[in-house]
Amino acid sequence: MNSGERLTIRRYGTDDLERCRSLWVELTQWHRQIYQDPSIGGDDPGRQFDSLLSRVGPDNIWVALLGGEIVGMAGLINGENEVELEPIVVADRYRNSG
C-alpha cells in the first residue's frame, strides 16, 4: 500500500455489486479454510451477497476505497433486539498493511 493513499468509506452504490460479490467470495473462501468445510457458501458464494443485500438493504452496506479501488466492505444487520456488524471483509492483498 502506498503511504500517500488515503482510505475513504462511502455507502454502497449499484456500480459496486460485482466488486462486493468478489469480496464476499474471498470471505467465503476464508471461512471454508478456517472451518475446513468446502460446502460453506454453496456452489456460487458470490450470489450469497445478493441475498445479504436484499435482506439488509443497500443503505446498510459500506465500502472502503483506496486509490479509487474498493478494498473492503462492511454491513449492518438490524435485528429486532440487536444490531450486528456483518460482514466485515478486507481484500486479501490489503490485509495486515495498516
PDB file of N, CA, C and O in Angstrom, residues 8-87:
ATOM      1  N   THR A   8     -10.905   5.846   2.141  1.00  0.00           N
ATOM      2  CA  THR A   8     -12.189   6.524   2.313  1.00  0.00           C
ATOM      3  C   THR A   8     -13.292   5.470   2.422  1.00  0.00           C
ATOM      4  O   THR A   8     -13.164   4.360   1.910  1.00  0.00           O
ATOM      5  N   ILE A   9     -14.345   5.854   3.104  1.00  0.00           N
ATOM      6  CA  ILE A   9     -15.505   4.983   3.301  1.00  0.00           C
ATOM      7  C   ILE A   9     -16.713   5.705   2.716  1.00  0.00           C
ATOM      8  O   ILE A   9     -16.898   6.894   2.925  1.00  0.00           O
ATOM      9  N   ARG A  10     -17.537   4.950   1.999  1.00  0.00           N
ATOM     10  CA  ARG A  10     -18.788   5.506   1.473  1.00  0.00           C
ATOM     11  C   ARG A  10     -19.840   4.415   1.430  1.00  0.00           C
ATOM     12  O   ARG A  10     -19.539   3.235   1.551  1.00  0.00           O
ATOM     13  N   ARG A  11     -21.068   4.843   1.253  1.00  0.00           N
ATOM     14  CA  ARG A  11     -22.168   3.877   1.143  1.00  0.00           C
ATOM     15  C   ARG A  11     -22.044   3.083  -0.154  1.00  0.00           C
ATOM     16  O   ARG A  11     -21.518   3.564  -1.146  1.00  0.00           O
ATOM     17  N   TYR A  12     -22.565   1.893  -0.120  1.00  0.00           N
ATOM     18  CA  TYR A  12     -22.626   1.015  -1.279  1.00  0.00           C
ATOM     19  C   TYR A  12     -23.425   1.690  -2.382  1.00  0.00           C
ATOM     20  O   TYR A  12     -24.439   2.343  -2.135  1.00  0.00           O
ATOM     21  N   GLY A  13     -22.973   1.535  -3.617  1.00  0.00           N
ATOM     22  CA  GLY A  13     -23.697   2.014  -4.792  1.00  0.00           C
ATOM     23  C   GLY A  13     -23.935   0.864  -5.752  1.00  0.00           C
ATOM     24  O   GLY A  13     -23.227  -0.155  -5.715  1.00  0.00           O
ATOM     25  N   THR A  14     -24.894   0.997  -6.637  1.00  0.00           N
ATOM     26  CA  THR A  14     -25.236  -0.101  -7.541  1.00  0.00           C
ATOM     27  C   THR A  14     -24.058  -0.531  -8.413  1.00  0.00           C
ATOM     28  O   THR A  14     -23.968  -1.700  -8.788  1.00  0.00           O
ATOM     29  N   ASP A  15     -23.131   0.361  -8.715  1.00  0.00           N
ATOM     30  CA  ASP A  15     -21.952   0.001  -9.507  1.00  0.00           C
ATOM     31  C   ASP A  15     -20.966  -0.863  -8.718  1.00  0.00           C
ATOM     32  O   ASP A  15     -20.009  -1.376  -9.295  1.00  0.00           O
ATOM     33  N   ASP A  16     -21.185  -1.038  -7.435  1.00  0.00           N
ATOM     34  CA  ASP A  16     -20.269  -1.797  -6.574  1.00  0.00           C
ATOM     35  C   ASP A  16     -20.594  -3.283  -6.515  1.00  0.00           C
ATOM     36  O   ASP A  16     -19.863  -4.056  -5.886  1.00  0.00           O
ATOM     37  N   LEU A  17     -21.669  -3.706  -7.156  1.00  0.00           N
ATOM     38  CA  LEU A  17     -22.162  -5.072  -6.995  1.00  0.00           C
ATOM     39  C   LEU A  17     -21.097  -6.132  -7.277  1.00  0.00           C
ATOM     40  O   LEU A  17     -20.849  -7.002  -6.439  1.00  0.00           O
ATOM     41  N   GLU A  18     -20.456  -6.089  -8.425  1.00  0.00           N
ATOM     42  CA  GLU A  18     -19.503  -7.144  -8.783  1.00  0.00           C
ATOM     43  C   GLU A  18     -18.298  -7.167  -7.850  1.00  0.00           C
ATOM     44  O   GLU A  18     -17.837  -8.230  -7.452  1.00  0.00           O
ATOM     45  N   ARG A  19     -17.785  -6.013  -7.470  1.00  0.00           N
ATOM     46  CA  ARG A  19     -16.627  -5.985  -6.569  1.00  0.00           C
ATOM     47  C   ARG A  19     -17.013  -6.499  -5.189  1.00  0.00           C
ATOM     48  O   ARG A  19     -16.251  -7.228  -4.549  1.00  0.00           O
ATOM     49  N   CYS A  20     -18.206  -6.140  -4.719  1.00  0.00           N
ATOM     50  CA  CYS A  20     -18.648  -6.626  -3.409  1.00  0.00           C
ATOM     51  C   CYS A  20     -18.915  -8.122  -3.445  1.00  0.00           C
ATOM     52  O   CYS A  20     -18.608  -8.827  -2.480  1.00  0.00           O
ATOM     53  N   ARG A  21     -19.435  -8.615  -4.553  1.00  0.00           N
ATOM     54  CA  ARG A  21     -19.584 -10.066  -4.695  1.00  0.00           C
ATOM     55  C   ARG A  21     -18.221 -10.746  -4.595  1.00  0.00           C
ATOM     56  O   ARG A  21     -18.076 -11.785  -3.969  1.00  0.00           O
ATOM     57  N   SER A  22     -17.229 -10.159  -5.244  1.00  0.00           N
ATOM     58  CA  SER A  22     -15.878 -10.709  -5.216  1.00  0.00           C
ATOM     59  C   SER A  22     -15.317 -10.731  -3.791  1.00  0.00           C
ATOM     60  O   SER A  22     -14.693 -11.711  -3.368  1.00  0.00           O
ATOM     61  N   LEU A  23     -15.546  -9.667  -3.050  1.00  0.00           N
ATOM     62  CA  LEU A  23     -15.109  -9.639  -1.650  1.00  0.00           C
ATOM     63  C   LEU A  23     -15.838 -10.698  -0.837  1.00  0.00           C
ATOM     64  O   LEU A  23     -15.245 -11.345   0.037  1.00  0.00           O
ATOM     65  N   TRP A  24     -17.110 -10.887  -1.111  1.00  0.00           N
ATOM     66  CA  TRP A  24     -17.894 -11.919  -0.418  1.00  0.00           C
ATOM     67  C   TRP A  24     -17.300 -13.300  -0.700  1.00  0.00           C
ATOM     68  O   TRP A  24     -17.205 -14.130   0.204  1.00  0.00           O
ATOM     69  N   VAL A  25     -16.887 -13.543  -1.939  1.00  0.00           N
ATOM     70  CA  VAL A  25     -16.261 -14.821  -2.288  1.00  0.00           C
ATOM     71  C   VAL A  25     -14.968 -15.003  -1.498  1.00  0.00           C
ATOM     72  O   VAL A  25     -14.693 -16.086  -0.974  1.00  0.00           O
ATOM     73  N   GLU A  26     -14.158 -13.941  -1.381  1.00  0.00           N
ATOM     74  CA  GLU A  26     -12.932 -14.024  -0.574  1.00  0.00           C
ATOM     75  C   GLU A  26     -13.257 -14.386   0.871  1.00  0.00           C
ATOM     76  O   GLU A  26     -12.579 -15.228   1.474  1.00  0.00           O
ATOM     77  N   LEU A  27     -14.283 -13.763   1.425  1.00  0.00           N
ATOM     78  CA  LEU A  27     -14.692 -14.056   2.798  1.00  0.00           C
ATOM     79  C   LEU A  27     -15.157 -15.506   2.924  1.00  0.00           C
ATOM     80  O   LEU A  27     -14.795 -16.204   3.883  1.00  0.00           O
ATOM     81  N   THR A  28     -15.915 -15.972   1.944  1.00  0.00           N
ATOM     82  CA  THR A  28     -16.392 -17.355   1.955  1.00  0.00           C
ATOM     83  C   THR A  28     -15.220 -18.333   1.875  1.00  0.00           C
ATOM     84  O   THR A  28     -15.180 -19.332   2.608  1.00  0.00           O
ATOM     85  N   GLN A  29     -14.258 -18.049   1.005  1.00  0.00           N
ATOM     86  CA  GLN A  29     -13.087 -18.917   0.892  1.00  0.00           C
ATOM     87  C   GLN A  29     -12.333 -18.981   2.221  1.00  0.00           C
ATOM     88  O   GLN A  29     -11.863 -20.041   2.627  1.00  0.00           O
ATOM     89  N   TRP A  30     -12.227 -17.854   2.890  1.00  0.00           N
ATOM     90  CA  TRP A  30     -11.560 -17.815   4.201  1.00  0.00           C
ATOM     91  C   TRP A  30     -12.314 -18.687   5.210  1.00  0.00           C
ATOM     92  O   TRP A  30     -11.719 -19.463   5.936  1.00  0.00           O
ATOM     93  N   HIS A  31     -13.634 -18.575   5.228  1.00  0.00           N
ATOM     94  CA  HIS A  31     -14.439 -19.394   6.135  1.00  0.00           C
ATOM     95  C   HIS A  31     -14.299 -20.876   5.803  1.00  0.00           C
ATOM     96  O   HIS A  31     -14.212 -21.710   6.707  1.00  0.00           O
ATOM     97  N   ARG A  32     -14.278 -21.208   4.528  1.00  0.00           N
ATOM     98  CA  ARG A  32     -14.083 -22.609   4.136  1.00  0.00           C
ATOM     99  C   ARG A  32     -12.751 -23.134   4.669  1.00  0.00           C
ATOM    100  O   ARG A  32     -12.666 -24.278   5.112  1.00  0.00           O
ATOM    101  N   GLN A  33     -11.740 -22.287   4.574  1.00  0.00           N
ATOM    102  CA  GLN A  33     -10.409 -22.692   5.023  1.00  0.00           C
ATOM    103  C   GLN A  33     -10.347 -22.855   6.541  1.00  0.00           C
ATOM    104  O   GLN A  33      -9.899 -23.883   7.035  1.00  0.00           O
ATOM    105  N   ILE A  34     -10.797 -21.850   7.282  1.00  0.00           N
ATOM    106  CA  ILE A  34     -10.633 -21.924   8.737  1.00  0.00           C
ATOM    107  C   ILE A  34     -11.543 -22.961   9.379  1.00  0.00           C
ATOM    108  O   ILE A  34     -11.188 -23.533  10.402  1.00  0.00           O
ATOM    109  N   TYR A  35     -12.707 -23.199   8.765  1.00  0.00           N
ATOM    110  CA  TYR A  35     -13.622 -24.202   9.317  1.00  0.00           C
ATOM    111  C   TYR A  35     -13.470 -25.561   8.633  1.00  0.00           C
ATOM    112  O   TYR A  35     -14.191 -26.496   8.956  1.00  0.00           O
ATOM    113  N   GLN A  36     -12.561 -25.630   7.667  1.00  0.00           N
ATOM    114  CA  GLN A  36     -12.304 -26.862   6.921  1.00  0.00           C
ATOM    115  C   GLN A  36     -13.600 -27.479   6.403  1.00  0.00           C
ATOM    116  O   GLN A  36     -13.864 -28.668   6.568  1.00  0.00           O
ATOM    117  N   ASP A  37     -14.404 -26.613   5.772  1.00  0.00           N
ATOM    118  CA  ASP A  37     -15.702 -27.041   5.257  1.00  0.00           C
ATOM    119  C   ASP A  37     -15.917 -26.422   3.867  1.00  0.00           C
ATOM    120  O   ASP A  37     -16.326 -25.263   3.751  1.00  0.00           O
ATOM    121  N   PRO A  38     -15.636 -27.182   2.800  1.00  0.00           N
ATOM    122  CA  PRO A  38     -15.770 -26.641   1.449  1.00  0.00           C
ATOM    123  C   PRO A  38     -17.207 -26.365   1.015  1.00  0.00           C
ATOM    124  O   PRO A  38     -17.438 -25.753  -0.020  1.00  0.00           O
ATOM    125  N   SER A  39     -18.181 -26.768   1.813  1.00  0.00           N
ATOM    126  CA  SER A  39     -19.582 -26.552   1.436  1.00  0.00           C
ATOM    127  C   SER A  39     -20.106 -25.177   1.858  1.00  0.00           C
ATOM    128  O   SER A  39     -21.168 -24.759   1.396  1.00  0.00           O
ATOM    129  N   ILE A  40     -19.353 -24.463   2.700  1.00  0.00           N
ATOM    130  CA  ILE A  40     -19.811 -23.139   3.146  1.00  0.00           C
ATOM    131  C   ILE A  40     -20.001 -22.237   1.927  1.00  0.00           C
ATOM    132  O   ILE A  40     -19.146 -22.145   1.067  1.00  0.00           O
ATOM    133  N   GLY A  41     -21.129 -21.602   1.854  1.00  0.00           N
ATOM    134  CA  GLY A  41     -21.415 -20.675   0.767  1.00  0.00           C
ATOM    135  C   GLY A  41     -22.018 -21.296  -0.471  1.00  0.00           C
ATOM    136  O   GLY A  41     -22.383 -20.590  -1.397  1.00  0.00           O
ATOM    137  N   GLY A  42     -22.105 -22.615  -0.501  1.00  0.00           N
ATOM    138  CA  GLY A  42     -22.714 -23.294  -1.640  1.00  0.00           C
ATOM    139  C   GLY A  42     -21.858 -23.247  -2.895  1.00  0.00           C
ATOM    140  O   GLY A  42     -20.679 -22.920  -2.860  1.00  0.00           O
ATOM    141  N   ASP A  43     -22.479 -23.580  -4.014  1.00  0.00           N
ATOM    142  CA  ASP A  43     -21.777 -23.663  -5.291  1.00  0.00           C
ATOM    143  C   ASP A  43     -21.417 -22.292  -5.875  1.00  0.00           C
ATOM    144  O   ASP A  43     -20.485 -22.188  -6.662  1.00  0.00           O
ATOM    145  N   ASP A  44     -22.173 -21.268  -5.538  1.00  0.00           N
ATOM    146  CA  ASP A  44     -21.932 -19.926  -6.085  1.00  0.00           C
ATOM    147  C   ASP A  44     -21.981 -18.913  -4.942  1.00  0.00           C
ATOM    148  O   ASP A  44     -22.974 -18.201  -4.766  1.00  0.00           O
ATOM    149  N   PRO A  45     -20.905 -18.846  -4.150  1.00  0.00           N
ATOM    150  CA  PRO A  45     -20.939 -17.979  -2.970  1.00  0.00           C
ATOM    151  C   PRO A  45     -21.125 -16.497  -3.279  1.00  0.00           C
ATOM    152  O   PRO A  45     -21.663 -15.763  -2.465  1.00  0.00           O
ATOM    153  N   GLY A  46     -20.728 -16.064  -4.458  1.00  0.00           N
ATOM    154  CA  GLY A  46     -20.914 -14.660  -4.809  1.00  0.00           C
ATOM    155  C   GLY A  46     -22.371 -14.240  -4.820  1.00  0.00           C
ATOM    156  O   GLY A  46     -22.719 -13.113  -4.480  1.00  0.00           O
ATOM    157  N   ARG A  47     -23.237 -15.166  -5.175  1.00  0.00           N
ATOM    158  CA  ARG A  47     -24.679 -14.872  -5.202  1.00  0.00           C
ATOM    159  C   ARG A  47     -25.250 -14.721  -3.796  1.00  0.00           C
ATOM    160  O   ARG A  47     -26.310 -14.127  -3.625  1.00  0.00           O
ATOM    161  N   GLN A  48     -24.543 -15.239  -2.804  1.00  0.00           N
ATOM    162  CA  GLN A  48     -24.993 -15.073  -1.416  1.00  0.00           C
ATOM    163  C   GLN A  48     -24.973 -13.594  -1.016  1.00  0.00           C
ATOM    164  O   GLN A  48     -25.729 -13.171  -0.152  1.00  0.00           O
ATOM    165  N   PHE A  49     -24.082 -12.820  -1.659  1.00  0.00           N
ATOM    166  CA  PHE A  49     -24.066 -11.386  -1.385  1.00  0.00           C
ATOM    167  C   PHE A  49     -25.393 -10.751  -1.779  1.00  0.00           C
ATOM    168  O   PHE A  49     -25.894  -9.865  -1.085  1.00  0.00           O
ATOM    169  N   ASP A  50     -25.969 -11.210  -2.887  1.00  0.00           N
ATOM    170  CA  ASP A  50     -27.269 -10.680  -3.325  1.00  0.00           C
ATOM    171  C   ASP A  50     -28.328 -10.870  -2.250  1.00  0.00           C
ATOM    172  O   ASP A  50     -29.157  -9.992  -2.020  1.00  0.00           O
ATOM    173  N   SER A  51     -28.286 -12.034  -1.602  1.00  0.00           N
ATOM    174  CA  SER A  51     -29.234 -12.320  -0.526  1.00  0.00           C
ATOM    175  C   SER A  51     -29.031 -11.359   0.643  1.00  0.00           C
ATOM    176  O   SER A  51     -29.987 -10.815   1.190  1.00  0.00           O
ATOM    177  N   LEU A  52     -27.785 -11.144   1.020  1.00  0.00           N
ATOM    178  CA  LEU A  52     -27.485 -10.182   2.088  1.00  0.00           C
ATOM    179  C   LEU A  52     -27.983  -8.792   1.716  1.00  0.00           C
ATOM    180  O   LEU A  52     -28.642  -8.125   2.513  1.00  0.00           O
ATOM    181  N   LEU A  53     -27.698  -8.381   0.498  1.00  0.00           N
ATOM    182  CA  LEU A  53     -28.089  -7.052   0.037  1.00  0.00           C
ATOM    183  C   LEU A  53     -29.603  -6.867   0.094  1.00  0.00           C
ATOM    184  O   LEU A  53     -30.090  -5.834   0.558  1.00  0.00           O
ATOM    185  N   SER A  54     -30.352  -7.877  -0.327  1.00  0.00           N
ATOM    186  CA  SER A  54     -31.814  -7.739  -0.287  1.00  0.00           C
ATOM    187  C   SER A  54     -32.336  -7.773   1.146  1.00  0.00           C
ATOM    188  O   SER A  54     -33.343  -7.140   1.454  1.00  0.00           O
ATOM    189  N   ARG A  55     -31.639  -8.488   2.022  1.00  0.00           N
ATOM    190  CA  ARG A  55     -32.086  -8.595   3.420  1.00  0.00           C
ATOM    191  C   ARG A  55     -31.798  -7.316   4.212  1.00  0.00           C
ATOM    192  O   ARG A  55     -32.648  -6.842   4.950  1.00  0.00           O
ATOM    193  N   VAL A  56     -30.603  -6.757   4.073  1.00  0.00           N
ATOM    194  CA  VAL A  56     -30.245  -5.592   4.893  1.00  0.00           C
ATOM    195  C   VAL A  56     -30.461  -4.272   4.180  1.00  0.00           C
ATOM    196  O   VAL A  56     -30.566  -3.234   4.817  1.00  0.00           O
ATOM    197  N   GLY A  57     -30.500  -4.292   2.853  1.00  0.00           N
ATOM    198  CA  GLY A  57     -30.687  -3.072   2.070  1.00  0.00           C
ATOM    199  C   GLY A  57     -29.372  -2.381   1.783  1.00  0.00           C
ATOM    200  O   GLY A  57     -28.441  -2.421   2.602  1.00  0.00           O
ATOM    201  N   PRO A  58     -29.268  -1.733   0.638  1.00  0.00           N
ATOM    202  CA  PRO A  58     -28.023  -1.081   0.240  1.00  0.00           C
ATOM    203  C   PRO A  58     -27.594   0.057   1.172  1.00  0.00           C
ATOM    204  O   PRO A  58     -26.412   0.375   1.247  1.00  0.00           O
ATOM    205  N   ASP A  59     -28.540   0.653   1.883  1.00  0.00           N
ATOM    206  CA  ASP A  59     -28.187   1.739   2.809  1.00  0.00           C
ATOM    207  C   ASP A  59     -27.447   1.240   4.039  1.00  0.00           C
ATOM    208  O   ASP A  59     -26.925   2.047   4.809  1.00  0.00           O
ATOM    209  N   ASN A  60     -27.383  -0.073   4.222  1.00  0.00           N
ATOM    210  CA  ASN A  60     -26.692  -0.653   5.375  1.00  0.00           C
ATOM    211  C   ASN A  60     -25.414  -1.396   4.984  1.00  0.00           C
ATOM    212  O   ASN A  60     -24.931  -2.237   5.729  1.00  0.00           O
ATOM    213  N   ILE A  61     -24.882  -1.074   3.795  1.00  0.00           N
ATOM    214  CA  ILE A  61     -23.612  -1.619   3.328  1.00  0.00           C
ATOM    215  C   ILE A  61     -22.694  -0.435   3.021  1.00  0.00           C
ATOM    216  O   ILE A  61     -23.112   0.538   2.403  1.00  0.00           O
ATOM    217  N   TRP A  62     -21.450  -0.554   3.470  1.00  0.00           N
ATOM    218  CA  TRP A  62     -20.444   0.478   3.186  1.00  0.00           C
ATOM    219  C   TRP A  62     -19.244  -0.172   2.525  1.00  0.00           C
ATOM    220  O   TRP A  62     -18.932  -1.339   2.779  1.00  0.00           O
ATOM    221  N   VAL A  63     -18.562   0.595   1.678  1.00  0.00           N
ATOM    222  CA  VAL A  63     -17.349   0.108   1.035  1.00  0.00           C
ATOM    223  C   VAL A  63     -16.181   0.998   1.423  1.00  0.00           C
ATOM    224  O   VAL A  63     -16.349   2.201   1.668  1.00  0.00           O
ATOM    225  N   ALA A  64     -14.999   0.372   1.488  1.00  0.00           N
ATOM    226  CA  ALA A  64     -13.757   1.092   1.761  1.00  0.00           C
ATOM    227  C   ALA A  64     -12.992   1.187   0.449  1.00  0.00           C
ATOM    228  O   ALA A  64     -12.838   0.186  -0.261  1.00  0.00           O
ATOM    229  N   LEU A  65     -12.533   2.384   0.134  1.00  0.00           N
ATOM    230  CA  LEU A  65     -11.806   2.605  -1.109  1.00  0.00           C
ATOM    231  C   LEU A  65     -10.396   3.096  -0.820  1.00  0.00           C
ATOM    232  O   LEU A  65     -10.191   3.910   0.090  1.00  0.00           O
ATOM    233  N   LEU A  66      -9.477   2.619  -1.622  1.00  0.00           N
ATOM    234  CA  LEU A  66      -8.093   3.061  -1.558  1.00  0.00           C
ATOM    235  C   LEU A  66      -7.656   3.334  -2.984  1.00  0.00           C
ATOM    236  O   LEU A  66      -7.689   2.428  -3.827  1.00  0.00           O
ATOM    237  N   GLY A  67      -7.310   4.574  -3.258  1.00  0.00           N
ATOM    238  CA  GLY A  67      -6.944   4.939  -4.620  1.00  0.00           C
ATOM    239  C   GLY A  67      -8.063   4.693  -5.611  1.00  0.00           C
ATOM    240  O   GLY A  67      -7.820   4.333  -6.756  1.00  0.00           O
ATOM    241  N   GLY A  68      -9.303   4.839  -5.187  1.00  0.00           N
ATOM    242  CA  GLY A  68     -10.461   4.641  -6.056  1.00  0.00           C
ATOM    243  C   GLY A  68     -10.892   3.190  -6.204  1.00  0.00           C
ATOM    244  O   GLY A  68     -11.897   2.907  -6.837  1.00  0.00           O
ATOM    245  N   GLU A  69     -10.149   2.250  -5.627  1.00  0.00           N
ATOM    246  CA  GLU A  69     -10.482   0.830  -5.714  1.00  0.00           C
ATOM    247  C   GLU A  69     -11.161   0.362  -4.432  1.00  0.00           C
ATOM    248  O   GLU A  69     -10.714   0.690  -3.332  1.00  0.00           O
ATOM    249  N   ILE A  70     -12.221  -0.415  -4.569  1.00  0.00           N
ATOM    250  CA  ILE A  70     -12.886  -0.982  -3.397  1.00  0.00           C
ATOM    251  C   ILE A  70     -11.993  -2.077  -2.831  1.00  0.00           C
ATOM    252  O   ILE A  70     -11.682  -3.052  -3.507  1.00  0.00           O
ATOM    253  N   VAL A  71     -11.577  -1.898  -1.580  1.00  0.00           N
ATOM    254  CA  VAL A  71     -10.672  -2.848  -0.924  1.00  0.00           C
ATOM    255  C   VAL A  71     -11.314  -3.516   0.284  1.00  0.00           C
ATOM    256  O   VAL A  71     -10.714  -4.391   0.898  1.00  0.00           O
ATOM    257  N   GLY A  72     -12.532  -3.103   0.634  1.00  0.00           N
ATOM    258  CA  GLY A  72     -13.201  -3.694   1.776  1.00  0.00           C
ATOM    259  C   GLY A  72     -14.674  -3.344   1.789  1.00  0.00           C
ATOM    260  O   GLY A  72     -15.136  -2.488   1.028  1.00  0.00           O
ATOM    261  N   MET A  73     -15.388  -4.026   2.663  1.00  0.00           N
ATOM    262  CA  MET A  73     -16.824  -3.792   2.781  1.00  0.00           C
ATOM    263  C   MET A  73     -17.276  -4.186   4.174  1.00  0.00           C
ATOM    264  O   MET A  73     -16.682  -5.058   4.814  1.00  0.00           O
ATOM    265  N   ALA A  74     -18.315  -3.519   4.641  1.00  0.00           N
ATOM    266  CA  ALA A  74     -18.930  -3.846   5.927  1.00  0.00           C
ATOM    267  C   ALA A  74     -20.435  -3.655   5.791  1.00  0.00           C
ATOM    268  O   ALA A  74     -20.899  -2.815   5.023  1.00  0.00           O
ATOM    269  N   GLY A  75     -21.168  -4.455   6.548  1.00  0.00           N
ATOM    270  CA  GLY A  75     -22.619  -4.363   6.536  1.00  0.00           C
ATOM    271  C   GLY A  75     -23.162  -4.264   7.946  1.00  0.00           C
ATOM    272  O   GLY A  75     -22.496  -4.636   8.917  1.00  0.00           O
ATOM    273  N   LEU A  76     -24.358  -3.749   8.058  1.00  0.00           N
ATOM    274  CA  LEU A  76     -25.038  -3.601   9.342  1.00  0.00           C
ATOM    275  C   LEU A  76     -26.373  -4.316   9.243  1.00  0.00           C
ATOM    276  O   LEU A  76     -27.216  -3.980   8.411  1.00  0.00           O
ATOM    277  N   ILE A  77     -26.554  -5.334  10.084  1.00  0.00           N
ATOM    278  CA  ILE A  77     -27.798  -6.097  10.108  1.00  0.00           C
ATOM    279  C   ILE A  77     -28.586  -5.660  11.331  1.00  0.00           C
ATOM    280  O   ILE A  77     -28.153  -5.862  12.460  1.00  0.00           O
ATOM    281  N   ASN A  78     -29.724  -5.031  11.083  1.00  0.00           N
ATOM    282  CA  ASN A  78     -30.597  -4.573  12.170  1.00  0.00           C
ATOM    283  C   ASN A  78     -31.575  -5.679  12.524  1.00  0.00           C
ATOM    284  O   ASN A  78     -32.435  -6.039  11.730  1.00  0.00           O
ATOM    285  N   GLY A  79     -31.428  -6.215  13.724  1.00  0.00           N
ATOM    286  CA  GLY A  79     -32.365  -7.218  14.216  1.00  0.00           C
ATOM    287  C   GLY A  79     -33.422  -6.558  15.075  1.00  0.00           C
ATOM    288  O   GLY A  79     -33.402  -5.347  15.302  1.00  0.00           O
ATOM    289  N   GLU A  80     -34.335  -7.350  15.564  1.00  0.00           N
ATOM    290  CA  GLU A  80     -35.417  -6.813  16.389  1.00  0.00           C
ATOM    291  C   GLU A  80     -34.893  -6.239  17.704  1.00  0.00           C
ATOM    292  O   GLU A  80     -35.317  -5.180  18.137  1.00  0.00           O
ATOM    293  N   ASN A  81     -33.954  -6.957  18.337  1.00  0.00           N
ATOM    294  CA  ASN A  81     -33.427  -6.514  19.626  1.00  0.00           C
ATOM    295  C   ASN A  81     -31.924  -6.300  19.641  1.00  0.00           C
ATOM    296  O   ASN A  81     -31.341  -6.090  20.701  1.00  0.00           O
ATOM    297  N   GLU A  82     -31.291  -6.400  18.461  1.00  0.00           N
ATOM    298  CA  GLU A  82     -29.842  -6.238  18.398  1.00  0.00           C
ATOM    299  C   GLU A  82     -29.418  -5.797  17.010  1.00  0.00           C
ATOM    300  O   GLU A  82     -30.174  -5.911  16.054  1.00  0.00           O
ATOM    301  N   VAL A  83     -28.201  -5.309  16.936  1.00  0.00           N
ATOM    302  CA  VAL A  83     -27.600  -4.910  15.667  1.00  0.00           C
ATOM    303  C   VAL A  83     -26.287  -5.664  15.535  1.00  0.00           C
ATOM    304  O   VAL A  83     -25.538  -5.793  16.498  1.00  0.00           O
ATOM    305  N   GLU A  84     -26.031  -6.161  14.344  1.00  0.00           N
ATOM    306  CA  GLU A  84     -24.822  -6.943  14.097  1.00  0.00           C
ATOM    307  C   GLU A  84     -24.028  -6.311  12.954  1.00  0.00           C
ATOM    308  O   GLU A  84     -24.594  -5.960  11.922  1.00  0.00           O
ATOM    309  N   LEU A  85     -22.735  -6.141  13.149  1.00  0.00           N
ATOM    310  CA  LEU A  85     -21.849  -5.669  12.095  1.00  0.00           C
ATOM    311  C   LEU A  85     -21.356  -6.901  11.350  1.00  0.00           C
ATOM    312  O   LEU A  85     -20.556  -7.675  11.870  1.00  0.00           O
ATOM    313  N   GLU A  86     -21.895  -7.124  10.141  1.00  0.00           N
ATOM    314  CA  GLU A  86     -21.624  -8.339   9.374  1.00  0.00           C
ATOM    315  C   GLU A  86     -22.036  -8.097   7.937  1.00  0.00           C
ATOM    316  O   GLU A  86     -23.131  -7.599   7.708  1.00  0.00           O
ATOM    317  N   PRO A  87     -21.238  -8.383   6.977  1.00  0.00           N
ATOM    318  CA  PRO A  87     -19.887  -8.901   7.043  1.00  0.00           C
ATOM    319  C   PRO A  87     -18.888  -7.775   7.240  1.00  0.00           C
ATOM    320  O   PRO A  87     -19.212  -6.604   7.043  1.00  0.00           O
TER     321      PRO A  87
END
